Coordinates of C-alpha atoms in Angstrom, one line a residue:
Chain X
X152 CA 20.8 -7.2 18.2
X153 CA 17.3 -7.2 16.6
X154 CA 17.8 -11.0 16.2
X155 CA 18.6 -11.4 19.7
X156 CA 15.3 -9.8 20.7
X157 CA 13.2 -11.8 18.3
X158 CA 14.7 -15.0 19.2
X159 CA 14.4 -14.4 23.0
X160 CA 10.9 -13.3 22.8
X161 CA 9.6 -15.8 20.5
X162 CA 12.0 -18.6 21.9
X163 CA 9.5 -20.7 23.5
X164 CA 6.2 -19.6 21.9
X165 CA 7.2 -20.2 18.4
X166 CA 10.0 -22.4 18.1
X167 CA 9.8 -24.6 21.1
X168 CA 8.3 -27.3 19.0
X169 CA 11.1 -27.6 16.9
X170 CA 13.9 -27.0 19.2
X171 CA 16.1 -30.3 20.0
X172 CA 16.5 -30.2 23.7
X173 CA 20.2 -30.9 23.8
X174 CA 20.6 -28.9 26.9
X175 CA 19.6 -31.3 29.7
X176 CA 17.3 -28.9 31.6
X177 CA 16.2 -30.3 35.0
X178 CA 12.8 -28.9 36.5
X179 CA 12.7 -27.7 39.9
X180 CA 10.2 -26.1 42.1
X181 CA 11.0 -24.1 45.3
X182 CA 8.5 -23.1 47.9
X183 CA 8.7 -20.1 50.2
X184 CA 6.1 -20.1 53.4
X185 CA 4.6 -17.0 54.0
X186 CA 6.1 -14.9 51.6
X187 CA 5.7 -11.3 52.3
X188 CA 5.1 -9.0 49.2
X189 CA 6.1 -5.5 48.9
X190 CA 2.5 -4.4 48.7
X191 CA 1.9 -5.8 51.9
X192 CA 0.2 -9.2 51.3
X193 CA 1.5 -12.4 52.7
X194 CA 1.0 -15.8 50.5
X195 CA 1.0 -18.6 52.5
X196 CA 3.2 -20.3 49.9
X197 CA 5.0 -18.6 47.0
X198 CA 6.3 -21.3 44.4
X199 CA 9.1 -20.7 42.0
X200 CA 9.7 -23.0 39.1
X201 CA 13.2 -22.8 37.7
X202 CA 15.2 -24.9 35.6
X203 CA 18.7 -25.7 36.1
X204 CA 21.4 -26.6 33.3
X205 CA 25.0 -28.2 33.8
X206 CA 26.5 -29.1 37.2
X207 CA 27.3 -26.7 40.2
X208 CA 30.8 -27.3 41.0
X209 CA 32.3 -27.9 44.2
X210 CA 33.5 -24.4 45.1
X211 CA 29.9 -22.9 43.7
X212 CA 31.7 -20.6 41.5
X213 CA 30.3 -21.5 38.0
X214 CA 26.5 -20.3 38.7
X215 CA 24.9 -17.9 36.1
X216 CA 21.5 -16.6 36.9
X217 CA 19.0 -16.1 33.8
X218 CA 15.7 -14.5 35.2
X219 CA 13.0 -14.9 32.4
X220 CA 11.2 -12.3 30.7
X221 CA 7.4 -11.7 30.0
X222 CA 5.3 -14.8 30.5
X223 CA 8.3 -16.8 29.7
X224 CA 9.3 -20.3 31.2
X225 CA 12.8 -21.1 31.9
X226 CA 13.3 -22.6 28.3
X227 CA 13.5 -19.0 27.1
X228 CA 17.1 -18.7 27.0
X229 CA 18.0 -21.8 25.4
X230 CA 19.0 -20.9 22.2
X231 CA 22.1 -19.4 24.1
X232 CA 22.5 -22.6 26.0
X233 CA 24.4 -25.9 25.3
X234 CA 27.9 -27.5 25.2
X235 CA 30.1 -25.1 23.3
X236 CA 27.4 -22.3 23.1
X237 CA 28.0 -19.0 24.7
X238 CA 26.1 -20.6 27.9
X239 CA 28.3 -23.5 28.0
X240 CA 26.7 -26.3 30.1
X241 CA 30.0 -28.2 30.3
X242 CA 31.3 -25.6 32.3
X243 CA 28.6 -23.3 34.1
X244 CA 25.7 -24.2 36.2
X245 CA 22.8 -22.2 34.9
X246 CA 19.8 -21.4 37.0
X247 CA 16.9 -19.9 34.9
X248 CA 14.0 -18.7 37.0
X249 CA 10.2 -17.9 36.2
X250 CA 8.6 -14.9 37.1
X251 CA 5.5 -14.9 39.6
X252 CA 2.6 -14.8 37.5
X253 CA 3.6 -17.0 34.6
X254 CA 1.2 -19.5 35.2
X255 CA 3.8 -22.1 36.6
X256 CA 5.4 -19.9 39.3
X257 CA 2.8 -18.6 41.9
X258 CA 0.2 -16.8 39.6
X259 CA -3.2 -15.7 39.7
X260 CA -4.2 -19.0 38.0
X261 CA -2.9 -21.4 40.1
X262 CA -3.1 -19.8 43.6
X263 CA -5.8 -20.8 46.3
X264 CA -8.0 -18.5 47.4
X265 CA -8.0 -15.7 49.0
X266 CA -5.4 -14.8 46.4
X267 CA -6.7 -16.6 43.4
X268 CA -7.3 -14.7 40.1
X269 CA -7.8 -10.9 40.6
X270 CA -7.3 -11.3 44.4
X271 CA -3.6 -12.2 43.8
X272 CA -1.4 -9.6 45.0
X273 CA 0.5 -7.2 42.5
X274 CA 4.1 -8.5 42.7
X275 CA 7.3 -6.3 42.2
X276 CA 10.4 -7.0 40.4
X277 CA 11.8 -6.6 43.8
X278 CA 9.8 -9.1 45.1
X279 CA 10.6 -11.6 42.3
X280 CA 14.4 -10.8 43.1
X281 CA 14.1 -11.3 46.8
X282 CA 12.4 -14.8 46.2
X283 CA 15.3 -15.9 43.8
X284 CA 17.9 -14.5 46.1
X285 CA 16.6 -16.9 49.0
X286 CA 16.1 -19.5 46.4
X287 CA 19.6 -19.3 45.6
X288 CA 21.2 -18.8 49.2
X289 CA 19.2 -21.0 51.3
X290 CA 17.9 -23.8 48.6
X291 CA 21.1 -24.1 46.4
X292 CA 23.7 -22.5 48.8
X293 CA 24.9 -20.2 46.0
X294 CA 26.1 -16.8 47.3
X295 CA 27.7 -15.6 44.2
X296 CA 27.1 -15.4 40.7
X297 CA 29.6 -15.5 38.0
X298 CA 26.9 -13.7 35.7
X299 CA 23.7 -12.7 35.6
X300 CA 22.0 -12.3 32.2
X301 CA 18.4 -10.7 31.9
X302 CA 16.5 -10.0 28.7
X303 CA 13.3 -7.4 28.8
X304 CA 11.8 -8.2 32.3
X305 CA 14.8 -10.2 32.8
X306 CA 16.7 -6.9 32.4
X307 CA 14.4 -5.1 34.8
X308 CA 15.3 -7.8 37.1
X309 CA 19.0 -7.5 36.3
X310 CA 19.0 -3.9 37.3
X311 CA 17.4 -4.9 40.3
X312 CA 19.9 -7.3 41.5
X313 CA 22.7 -4.6 40.9
X314 CA 21.1 -2.2 43.1
X315 CA 19.7 -4.7 45.9
X316 CA 22.6 -7.0 46.1
X317 CA 25.7 -5.0 44.5
X318 CA 28.5 -7.7 45.0
X319 CA 26.2 -10.8 44.5
X320 CA 27.4 -11.1 40.6
X321 CA 30.9 -10.7 39.1
X322 CA 28.9 -9.2 36.1
X323 CA 25.6 -8.3 35.0
X324 CA 24.2 -7.9 31.3
X325 CA 20.9 -6.6 31.0
X326 CA 19.3 -6.6 27.2
X327 CA 16.2 -4.4 26.0
X328 CA 15.1 -3.5 29.4
X329 CA 15.2 -0.5 31.6
X330 CA 15.8 0.2 35.5
X331 CA 12.6 2.0 35.7
X332 CA 9.2 1.8 33.6
X333 CA 8.7 5.5 32.3
X334 CA 5.4 7.0 31.5
X335 CA 5.3 5.5 28.0
X336 CA 5.6 2.3 29.2
X337 CA 2.7 2.5 31.7
X338 CA 0.6 4.1 29.0
X339 CA 1.3 1.1 26.5
X340 CA 0.9 -1.4 29.2
X341 CA -2.2 0.0 30.2
X342 CA -3.6 0.2 26.6
X343 CA -3.1 -3.6 26.4
X344 CA -4.6 -4.0 30.0
X345 CA -7.6 -1.8 28.7
X346 CA -8.0 -3.8 25.4
X347 CA -8.2 -7.2 27.4
X348 CA -10.8 -6.1 29.7
X349 CA -12.9 -4.2 27.5
X350 CA -14.4 -7.8 27.0
X351 CA -17.5 -8.2 29.2
X352 CA -16.4 -11.7 29.6
X353 CA -13.4 -10.5 31.6
X354 CA -16.0 -10.2 34.5
X355 CA -13.5 -8.2 36.5
X356 CA -11.2 -11.1 36.6
X357 CA -13.6 -13.7 37.8
X358 CA -14.3 -15.2 34.4
X359 CA -15.5 -18.4 33.8
X360 CA -14.1 -19.1 30.3
X361 CA -11.5 -17.0 28.9
X362 CA -12.2 -13.5 27.7
X363 CA -11.4 -14.6 24.1
X364 CA -12.0 -10.8 22.3
X365 CA -10.5 -9.2 24.9
X366 CA -7.5 -11.7 24.7
X367 CA -7.2 -11.4 20.9
X368 CA -7.4 -7.4 21.3
X369 CA -4.5 -7.6 23.7
X370 CA -2.6 -9.5 21.5
X371 CA -3.2 -7.3 18.3
X372 CA -2.3 -4.3 20.4
X373 CA 1.1 -6.0 21.5
X374 CA 1.6 -6.8 17.9
X375 CA 1.9 -3.2 17.1
X376 CA 4.7 -2.9 19.5
X377 CA 6.8 -6.2 18.8
X378 CA 8.5 -5.1 15.8
X379 CA 9.7 -1.7 14.4
X380 CA 7.7 0.0 11.5
X381 CA 10.7 -0.9 9.3
X382 CA 10.5 -4.3 10.1
X383 CA 6.9 -4.2 8.8
X384 CA 7.5 -2.0 6.0
X385 CA 10.3 -4.4 4.6
X386 CA 8.0 -7.5 5.5
X387 CA 10.9 -9.0 7.3
X388 CA 8.1 -11.4 8.6
X389 CA 8.5 -13.1 5.3
X390 CA 12.0 -14.3 6.4
X391 CA 10.6 -17.0 8.7
X392 CA 7.1 -17.7 7.2
X393 CA 6.3 -20.3 4.8
X394 CA 6.3 -19.3 1.1
X395 CA 3.2 -17.6 0.0
X396 CA 2.3 -16.2 3.8
X397 CA 0.3 -13.2 3.6
X398 CA 0.4 -10.1 5.7
X399 CA -3.2 -11.1 6.9
X400 CA -2.2 -14.4 7.7
X401 CA 0.9 -13.1 9.9
X402 CA -1.6 -10.3 11.5
X403 CA -4.2 -13.3 12.2
X404 CA -1.5 -15.4 13.7
X405 CA -0.7 -12.8 16.3
X406 CA -4.5 -12.4 16.9
X407 CA -4.9 -15.8 17.9
X408 CA -1.6 -17.4 19.1
X409 CA 0.3 -14.7 20.8
X410 CA 0.8 -16.4 23.9
X411 CA -1.1 -19.4 23.7
X412 CA -3.2 -20.6 26.6
X413 CA -2.0 -17.7 28.6
X414 CA -4.5 -16.7 31.5
X415 CA -5.9 -13.4 31.5
X416 CA -5.2 -12.5 34.9
X417 CA -1.7 -13.8 34.6
X418 CA -1.0 -11.4 31.5
X419 CA -2.3 -8.5 33.6
X420 CA -0.2 -9.3 36.8
X421 CA 3.1 -9.5 35.0
X422 CA 2.2 -6.3 33.0
X423 CA 1.5 -4.4 36.7
X424 CA 4.9 -6.1 37.7
X425 CA 6.6 -4.4 34.5
X426 CA 4.9 -1.1 34.8
X427 CA 5.6 -0.7 38.7
X428 CA 9.3 -1.3 38.4
X429 CA 11.6 1.2 39.5
X430 CA 15.0 0.8 41.0
X431 CA 14.7 4.0 42.8
X432 CA 12.2 2.6 45.0
X433 CA 14.7 0.2 46.2
X434 CA 14.9 1.0 50.1
X435 CA 17.5 3.8 50.8
X436 CA 17.0 5.5 47.6
X437 CA 14.2 7.7 48.2
X438 CA 12.4 7.0 44.6
X439 CA 15.4 8.4 43.2
X440 CA 16.2 6.3 39.9
X441 CA 19.4 8.1 39.2
X442 CA 20.8 7.7 42.5
X443 CA 20.0 4.0 42.5
X444 CA 21.8 3.8 39.1
X445 CA 24.9 5.5 40.1
X446 CA 25.0 2.9 43.0
X447 CA 25.8 0.1 40.8
X448 CA 29.4 -1.1 41.3
X449 CA 29.4 -4.5 39.2
X450 CA 30.5 -4.4 35.8
X451 CA 27.2 -4.0 33.9
X452 CA 26.8 -4.5 30.2
X453 CA 23.6 -2.7 28.9
X454 CA 22.5 -3.7 25.6
X455 CA 19.4 -1.7 24.4
X456 CA 18.1 -2.6 20.8
X457 CA 18.2 0.5 17.8
X458 CA 14.9 -0.5 17.0
X459 CA 13.3 -1.3 20.2
X460 CA 9.6 0.4 20.6
X461 CA 9.3 -0.7 24.0
X462 CA 12.7 0.4 25.5
X463 CA 14.0 2.7 23.0
X464 CA 17.7 3.9 22.7
X465 CA 17.1 7.1 24.1
X466 CA 15.6 5.8 27.6
X467 CA 18.6 3.7 27.7
X468 CA 21.1 6.7 26.9
X469 CA 19.6 8.4 29.9
X470 CA 20.0 5.7 32.3
X471 CA 23.4 4.9 31.0
Chain T
X17 CA 8.2 19.7 14.1
X18 CA 7.2 17.9 17.2
X19 CA 5.4 21.0 18.4
X20 CA 3.7 21.2 15.0
X21 CA 2.4 17.6 15.3
X22 CA 0.9 18.2 18.9
X23 CA -0.7 21.5 17.8
X24 CA -2.2 20.1 14.9
X25 CA -3.6 16.8 16.4
X26 CA -5.0 18.5 19.4
X27 CA -6.0 21.8 18.0
X28 CA -9.6 21.2 17.9
X29 CA -10.0 18.7 20.9
X30 CA -7.9 20.4 23.6
X31 CA -7.8 24.0 22.8
X32 CA -10.8 24.6 20.7
X33 CA -12.6 26.2 23.7
X34 CA -9.9 28.6 24.3
X35 CA -9.0 29.7 20.7
X36 CA -10.5 33.4 19.9
X37 CA -12.0 32.8 16.6
X38 CA -10.1 35.8 14.6
X39 CA -10.2 34.0 11.5
X40 CA -13.4 34.4 10.2
X41 CA -14.2 30.8 9.0
X42 CA -17.4 30.3 7.0
X43 CA -19.0 26.7 7.2
X44 CA -20.2 25.3 4.0
X45 CA -21.9 22.2 2.8
X46 CA -21.3 20.6 -0.5
X47 CA -23.7 17.5 -1.7
X48 CA -22.8 15.0 -4.4
X49 CA -25.6 12.9 -5.6
X50 CA -24.9 9.2 -6.5
X51 CA -21.4 9.4 -5.3
X52 CA -19.6 6.2 -6.5
X53 CA -16.8 4.9 -4.0
X54 CA -13.9 3.1 -4.9
X55 CA -15.4 0.1 -3.1
X56 CA -18.1 -0.1 -5.5
X57 CA -21.0 1.4 -3.3
X58 CA -23.0 4.3 -4.4
X59 CA -24.1 6.7 -1.6
X60 CA -27.3 8.5 -2.9
X61 CA -25.8 11.6 -1.2
X62 CA -22.3 12.4 0.0
X63 CA -22.2 15.4 2.0
X64 CA -18.7 17.3 2.3
X65 CA -18.5 19.8 5.3
X66 CA -15.9 22.6 4.5
X67 CA -14.6 25.8 6.0
X68 CA -13.5 28.7 4.0
X69 CA -11.3 31.7 5.3
X70 CA -10.5 35.0 3.3
X71 CA -11.8 35.9 0.0
X72 CA -11.2 34.2 -3.4
X73 CA -9.9 36.7 -5.7
X74 CA -11.3 37.7 -9.2
X75 CA -8.8 35.2 -11.0
X76 CA -9.1 32.5 -8.4
X77 CA -5.3 32.2 -8.1
X78 CA -5.0 32.4 -4.2
X79 CA -6.5 29.2 -3.2
X80 CA -4.9 26.9 -0.6
X81 CA -6.6 23.6 0.4
X82 CA -6.2 22.3 3.8
X83 CA -7.8 18.8 3.9
X84 CA -8.2 17.3 7.2
X85 CA -6.6 14.8 9.5
X86 CA -7.8 11.9 11.5
X87 CA -11.4 12.8 12.9
X88 CA -10.7 16.5 12.8
X89 CA -13.0 19.2 11.7
X90 CA -12.1 22.3 9.5
X91 CA -10.9 24.3 12.5
X92 CA -7.9 21.9 12.7
X93 CA -5.3 24.0 11.0
X94 CA -6.3 27.5 12.7
X95 CA -3.5 27.8 14.8
X96 CA -1.8 28.7 11.3
X97 CA -4.6 30.8 9.9
X98 CA -5.1 34.4 10.4
X99 CA -4.0 37.9 9.4
X100 CA -0.2 38.0 9.3
X101 CA 0.1 34.4 9.9
X102 CA 1.5 31.9 7.8
X103 CA -1.8 31.4 6.0
X104 CA -2.7 35.1 5.9
X105 CA -6.4 35.5 5.4
X106 CA -5.7 39.2 3.9
X107 CA -4.1 37.4 1.0
X108 CA -5.5 33.9 0.6
X109 CA -8.7 32.0 0.2
X110 CA -8.3 28.8 2.3
X111 CA -10.4 25.8 1.8
X112 CA -10.6 23.3 4.7
X113 CA -12.3 20.0 4.0
X114 CA -13.4 17.5 6.2
X115 CA -13.1 13.7 5.7
X116 CA -15.8 11.2 5.3
X117 CA -16.4 9.6 8.7
X118 CA -15.6 12.4 10.9
X119 CA -19.5 12.6 11.9
X120 CA -20.1 15.7 10.0
X121 CA -19.3 15.0 6.3
X122 CA -21.1 11.7 5.4
X123 CA -20.5 9.3 8.1
X124 CA -21.6 6.0 9.4
X125 CA -23.4 8.1 12.3
X126 CA -25.1 10.5 9.9
X127 CA -26.1 8.4 7.0
X128 CA -29.6 7.0 6.3
X129 CA -29.9 3.2 5.7
X130 CA -28.9 1.2 3.6
X131 CA -25.5 2.9 4.5
X132 CA -25.9 3.8 8.3
X133 CA -23.4 2.6 10.8
X134 CA -21.5 -0.6 10.1
X135 CA -23.1 -0.7 6.8
X136 CA -21.5 2.7 5.6
X137 CA -19.0 1.9 2.7
X138 CA -15.4 2.0 3.4
X139 CA -13.8 4.9 2.0
X140 CA -10.5 5.4 0.6
X141 CA -8.2 8.5 0.4
X142 CA -8.9 8.5 -3.3
X143 CA -12.7 8.8 -2.8
X144 CA -12.0 11.9 -0.4
X145 CA -9.8 13.4 -2.8
X146 CA -12.0 12.9 -5.7
X147 CA -15.1 14.2 -3.8
X148 CA -12.9 17.5 -2.9
X149 CA -11.7 17.9 -6.4
X150 CA -15.1 17.8 -7.7
X151 CA -16.0 20.4 -4.7
X152 CA -13.2 22.8 -5.9
X153 CA -14.0 22.6 -9.6
X154 CA -17.7 22.3 -9.9
X155 CA -18.9 24.3 -6.8
X156 CA -16.1 26.8 -6.1
X157 CA -14.8 27.0 -9.9
X158 CA -11.3 26.6 -8.7
X159 CA -9.2 24.9 -11.3
X160 CA -5.8 25.4 -9.7
X161 CA -4.1 25.5 -6.2
X162 CA -1.5 27.7 -4.9
X163 CA -0.7 25.2 -2.3
X164 CA -2.2 22.2 -0.6
X165 CA -0.9 21.6 2.8
X166 CA -1.9 18.4 4.7
X167 CA -1.1 16.7 8.1
X168 CA -1.2 13.1 9.0
X169 CA -4.1 11.8 7.1
X170 CA -4.3 15.3 5.4
X171 CA -0.7 14.3 4.3
X172 CA -2.2 10.9 2.8
X173 CA -4.4 13.1 0.7
X174 CA -1.5 15.6 -0.2
X175 CA 0.3 12.6 -1.6
X176 CA -2.8 11.2 -3.4
X177 CA -3.5 14.7 -4.9
X178 CA 0.2 14.7 -6.2
X179 CA -0.4 11.4 -7.8
X180 CA -4.0 11.9 -9.2
X181 CA -3.9 15.5 -10.2
X182 CA -0.1 16.2 -10.9
X183 CA -0.7 19.9 -12.0
X184 CA -3.4 21.0 -9.7
X185 CA -1.2 22.7 -7.2
X186 CA 1.7 24.9 -7.7
X187 CA 3.2 23.1 -4.5
X188 CA 2.2 20.7 -1.9
X189 CA 3.2 20.3 1.9
X190 CA 2.9 16.7 3.6
X191 CA 3.6 16.8 7.2
X192 CA 3.7 13.6 9.3
X193 CA 1.9 11.3 6.8
X194 CA 3.1 8.8 4.1
X195 CA 1.8 8.1 0.6
X196 CA 1.1 4.3 1.7
X197 CA 0.3 2.6 4.9
X198 CA 2.8 0.0 5.6
X199 CA 2.4 -3.0 7.7
X200 CA 2.9 -1.5 10.9
X201 CA 0.3 1.0 10.6
X202 CA -2.2 -1.8 9.7
X203 CA -1.3 -3.6 12.8
X204 CA -1.5 -0.5 14.9
X205 CA -4.8 0.6 13.8
X206 CA -6.2 -3.2 14.0
X207 CA -5.0 -3.3 17.5
X208 CA -7.1 0.0 18.0
X209 CA -10.1 -1.4 16.3
X210 CA -9.8 -4.8 18.1
X211 CA -9.6 -2.8 21.4
X212 CA -12.9 -0.8 20.6
X213 CA -14.6 -3.9 19.2
X214 CA -13.9 -6.1 22.1
X215 CA -16.5 -4.2 24.1
X216 CA -19.9 -6.6 24.0
X217 CA -21.7 -3.5 23.7
X218 CA -20.3 -2.5 20.4
X219 CA -22.8 -5.2 18.9
X220 CA -21.2 -5.2 15.4
X221 CA -21.8 -1.8 15.2
X222 CA -25.5 -1.8 15.8
X223 CA -24.9 -0.5 19.3
X224 CA -27.8 1.4 21.0
X225 CA -25.6 3.2 23.3
X226 CA -21.8 4.1 22.9
X227 CA -19.4 1.1 23.5
X228 CA -17.8 3.1 26.5
X229 CA -15.3 0.7 27.6
X230 CA -14.3 -0.2 24.0
X231 CA -14.0 3.6 23.3
X232 CA -12.0 4.0 26.4
X233 CA -9.7 1.1 25.5
X234 CA -9.3 2.5 22.0
X235 CA -8.2 5.6 23.6
X236 CA -5.7 4.5 26.1
X237 CA -4.2 2.3 23.1
X238 CA -4.0 5.3 20.8
X239 CA -2.4 7.2 23.7
X240 CA 0.7 5.1 23.8
X241 CA 1.2 6.1 20.2
X242 CA 0.5 9.5 20.5
X243 CA 4.0 10.8 22.0
X244 CA 7.3 9.3 22.0
X245 CA 9.0 7.3 24.8
X246 CA 11.2 10.6 25.4
X247 CA 8.3 12.8 25.7
X248 CA 6.6 10.7 28.2
X249 CA 9.9 10.0 30.2
X250 CA 10.6 13.7 30.4
X251 CA 7.1 14.2 31.5
X252 CA 6.5 16.9 28.8
X253 CA 2.8 16.7 29.3
X254 CA 3.6 19.0 32.5
X255 CA 4.5 21.8 30.0
X256 CA 0.8 22.3 29.1
X257 CA -1.0 20.8 32.1
X258 CA -2.2 22.8 35.2
X259 CA 0.6 22.6 38.3
X260 CA 0.0 19.5 40.3
X261 CA -1.3 17.4 37.5
X262 CA -0.3 13.9 38.1
X263 CA 0.7 10.9 35.6
X264 CA -2.5 9.1 36.3
X265 CA -4.7 12.4 35.8
X266 CA -3.0 12.8 32.4
X267 CA -3.5 9.2 31.7
X268 CA -7.0 9.2 32.7
X269 CA -7.8 12.4 30.6
X270 CA -6.8 10.1 27.4
X271 CA -8.8 7.4 28.5
X272 CA -12.1 9.4 28.7
X273 CA -11.6 12.6 26.8
X274 CA -9.5 11.5 24.0
X275 CA -11.9 12.4 20.9
X276 CA -15.0 13.7 22.8
X277 CA -18.2 12.5 21.7
X278 CA -16.8 10.3 18.7
X279 CA -18.9 7.7 17.5
X280 CA -17.3 4.3 17.2
X281 CA -18.2 3.4 13.6
X282 CA -17.1 6.7 12.7
X283 CA -13.6 6.1 14.4
X284 CA -13.3 2.7 12.7
X285 CA -14.3 4.1 9.3
X286 CA -11.6 6.5 9.3
X287 CA -9.3 4.0 10.7
X288 CA -9.8 1.7 7.7
X289 CA -9.6 4.7 5.3
X290 CA -6.0 5.2 6.8
X291 CA -5.1 1.6 6.7
X292 CA -6.1 1.0 3.1
X293 CA -4.1 4.2 1.6
X294 CA -1.7 3.2 -1.0
X295 CA -0.8 5.8 -3.9
X296 CA 0.4 3.0 -5.8
X297 CA -3.3 1.7 -6.1
X298 CA -4.3 4.8 -8.3
X299 CA -5.2 3.7 -11.9
X300 CA -2.2 3.3 -14.0
X301 CA 0.2 2.3 -11.5
X302 CA -0.5 -1.3 -10.9
X303 CA -0.3 -1.1 -6.9
X304 CA 3.4 0.0 -7.2
X305 CA 3.8 3.0 -4.9
X306 CA 7.1 3.6 -5.7
X307 CA 6.2 4.1 -9.2
X308 CA 3.4 6.7 -8.2
X309 CA 5.8 8.5 -6.1
X310 CA 8.3 8.7 -9.0
X311 CA 5.5 10.4 -11.0
X312 CA 5.3 13.3 -8.8
X313 CA 5.9 16.3 -10.5
X314 CA 4.8 19.2 -8.4
X315 CA 7.3 20.7 -5.9
X316 CA 6.6 18.8 -2.8
X317 CA 8.1 19.5 0.7
X318 CA 7.8 16.3 2.9
X319 CA 8.0 16.8 6.6
X320 CA 7.9 13.6 8.9
X321 CA 8.7 14.0 12.5
X322 CA 11.9 12.6 14.1
X323 CA 9.9 11.6 17.2
X324 CA 6.8 10.2 15.4
X325 CA 5.6 6.7 16.1
X326 CA 3.0 6.4 13.5
X327 CA 4.9 7.8 10.7
X328 CA 8.7 7.4 11.4
X329 CA 11.7 9.0 9.6
X330 CA 12.6 5.8 8.1
X331 CA 9.3 5.3 6.3
X332 CA 9.6 8.7 5.0
X333 CA 13.3 8.3 3.8
X334 CA 12.1 5.1 2.0
X335 CA 9.4 7.3 0.3
X336 CA 11.4 10.4 -0.2

């Protein structure tokens, strides 16, 4: 499970250059005009970038949805994808969607005024799920999923799908993510935001050049949450570092190359999306997450990680 | 144990105003001339502030040493101190010492040039232990302790005492602290330092006014490490907050009142002291912490906290 998390999280950042693309992803863009967000803003155009793998069968019954995690692009699940792999592209049609705010789907960095930069509306997980639902139904003519698999913020989307569209998928898998962001997650994410925005160069989001010190502080703060205390004590970073790599080099690599090229406002937008997530806020549940969770009818596989500091076992046990 | 940690950590910050001082602490200051640090610097004067409670008996056999935790003053252990309490001042003579860098003992903020601010030498736990050893032996004529009790950075000192002065105490208690700072602790503390110093106002430590945004970012980042995920999920902050307190108010209180009045260079100095701690670096142990731990002869009670994110159970099990 630990390995799963590491691989998923770093898939596109660290290994992308070395992964042979035998999966045949096709890039797509879907545009929704006048997209109304839950916060009340209306984006003139909401763009969703997504990748597809394999072929949709005639009956449209072989679809698996893979909603992406924090700042990921659609390549994030590719270690699971390919002929003969868990997500077999000779049998399944995979749709891997990218969250608003990742810099490719509509984001603070790529949206015209009046929604550029810090003026981009806060998106919720429900906004993302609603947009992808529309993409599936209207664009791809898919009204049912064989499965939905989500990691981290992808798991947040998986929970939301299970509550918002209870019969849309035959089964849902959520790994390392919760149905609601509890206080600790908010404090942790606010710490990361505070570190990023302590940099004068951030200029309330209207920076002319990237707030480099803030981005580095954000990265080091996040690095503390990325692996368990035991992982660091056992120096498990040695297992995939070149021989002779030092702790200082590893730390410095996180400091300067955590999410290469990421835009500060995009990073913050997705943290706010994460923070605000609560399936209980779905219409009809009166902000009662437990009630929303009890409403789930679809076979749901929930896999937390024993060593996860973001989404610890105790939180998952509480939700299960 | 959880309660112990919370009480210890917040004792002087949150509750100090409300605690009735029935313990009769006496404030002292001890000065060591030409104090040589492990890093090779020589401070013309090293000041140690400490408090004493109770009375030293004629045979000097009733002494308990209480070395302080991060940014604490000597009042930090007072919830344990008083007539009839665990540390009974009618029987024991308690010496509660303050770490270098807390703003009262010699610190970046109160030391003349050439050691003012960021030029103050990095102190180690061993520097602190050596200074307190000299204070006890030369100033107070105490050559033996009935007990030594340390929490967090106080526990780091407890481990160092056990290795450096194996027969000095009859027994040692270390709660919520380790004998060595492992990689995770370093990453976590470097994240806090990065957040603080991302503020342009920090000016490499030569600030004219406090780097307020950096101090707030440091505080929010730290707040994420202060309590467990479960503590936040169960909203246990409600148990000692006025009725009607909101999560946002709690978070904002950490943001602006975490360690009131603390100086940025002092905060960093003590984080570096914490980070660099390793009993294995004691002369004679060749940077082998396990060897140093195996050398401990004194009865040693080691109490980690099940929910501690700084010093988790697995690290403590490894050292035990």
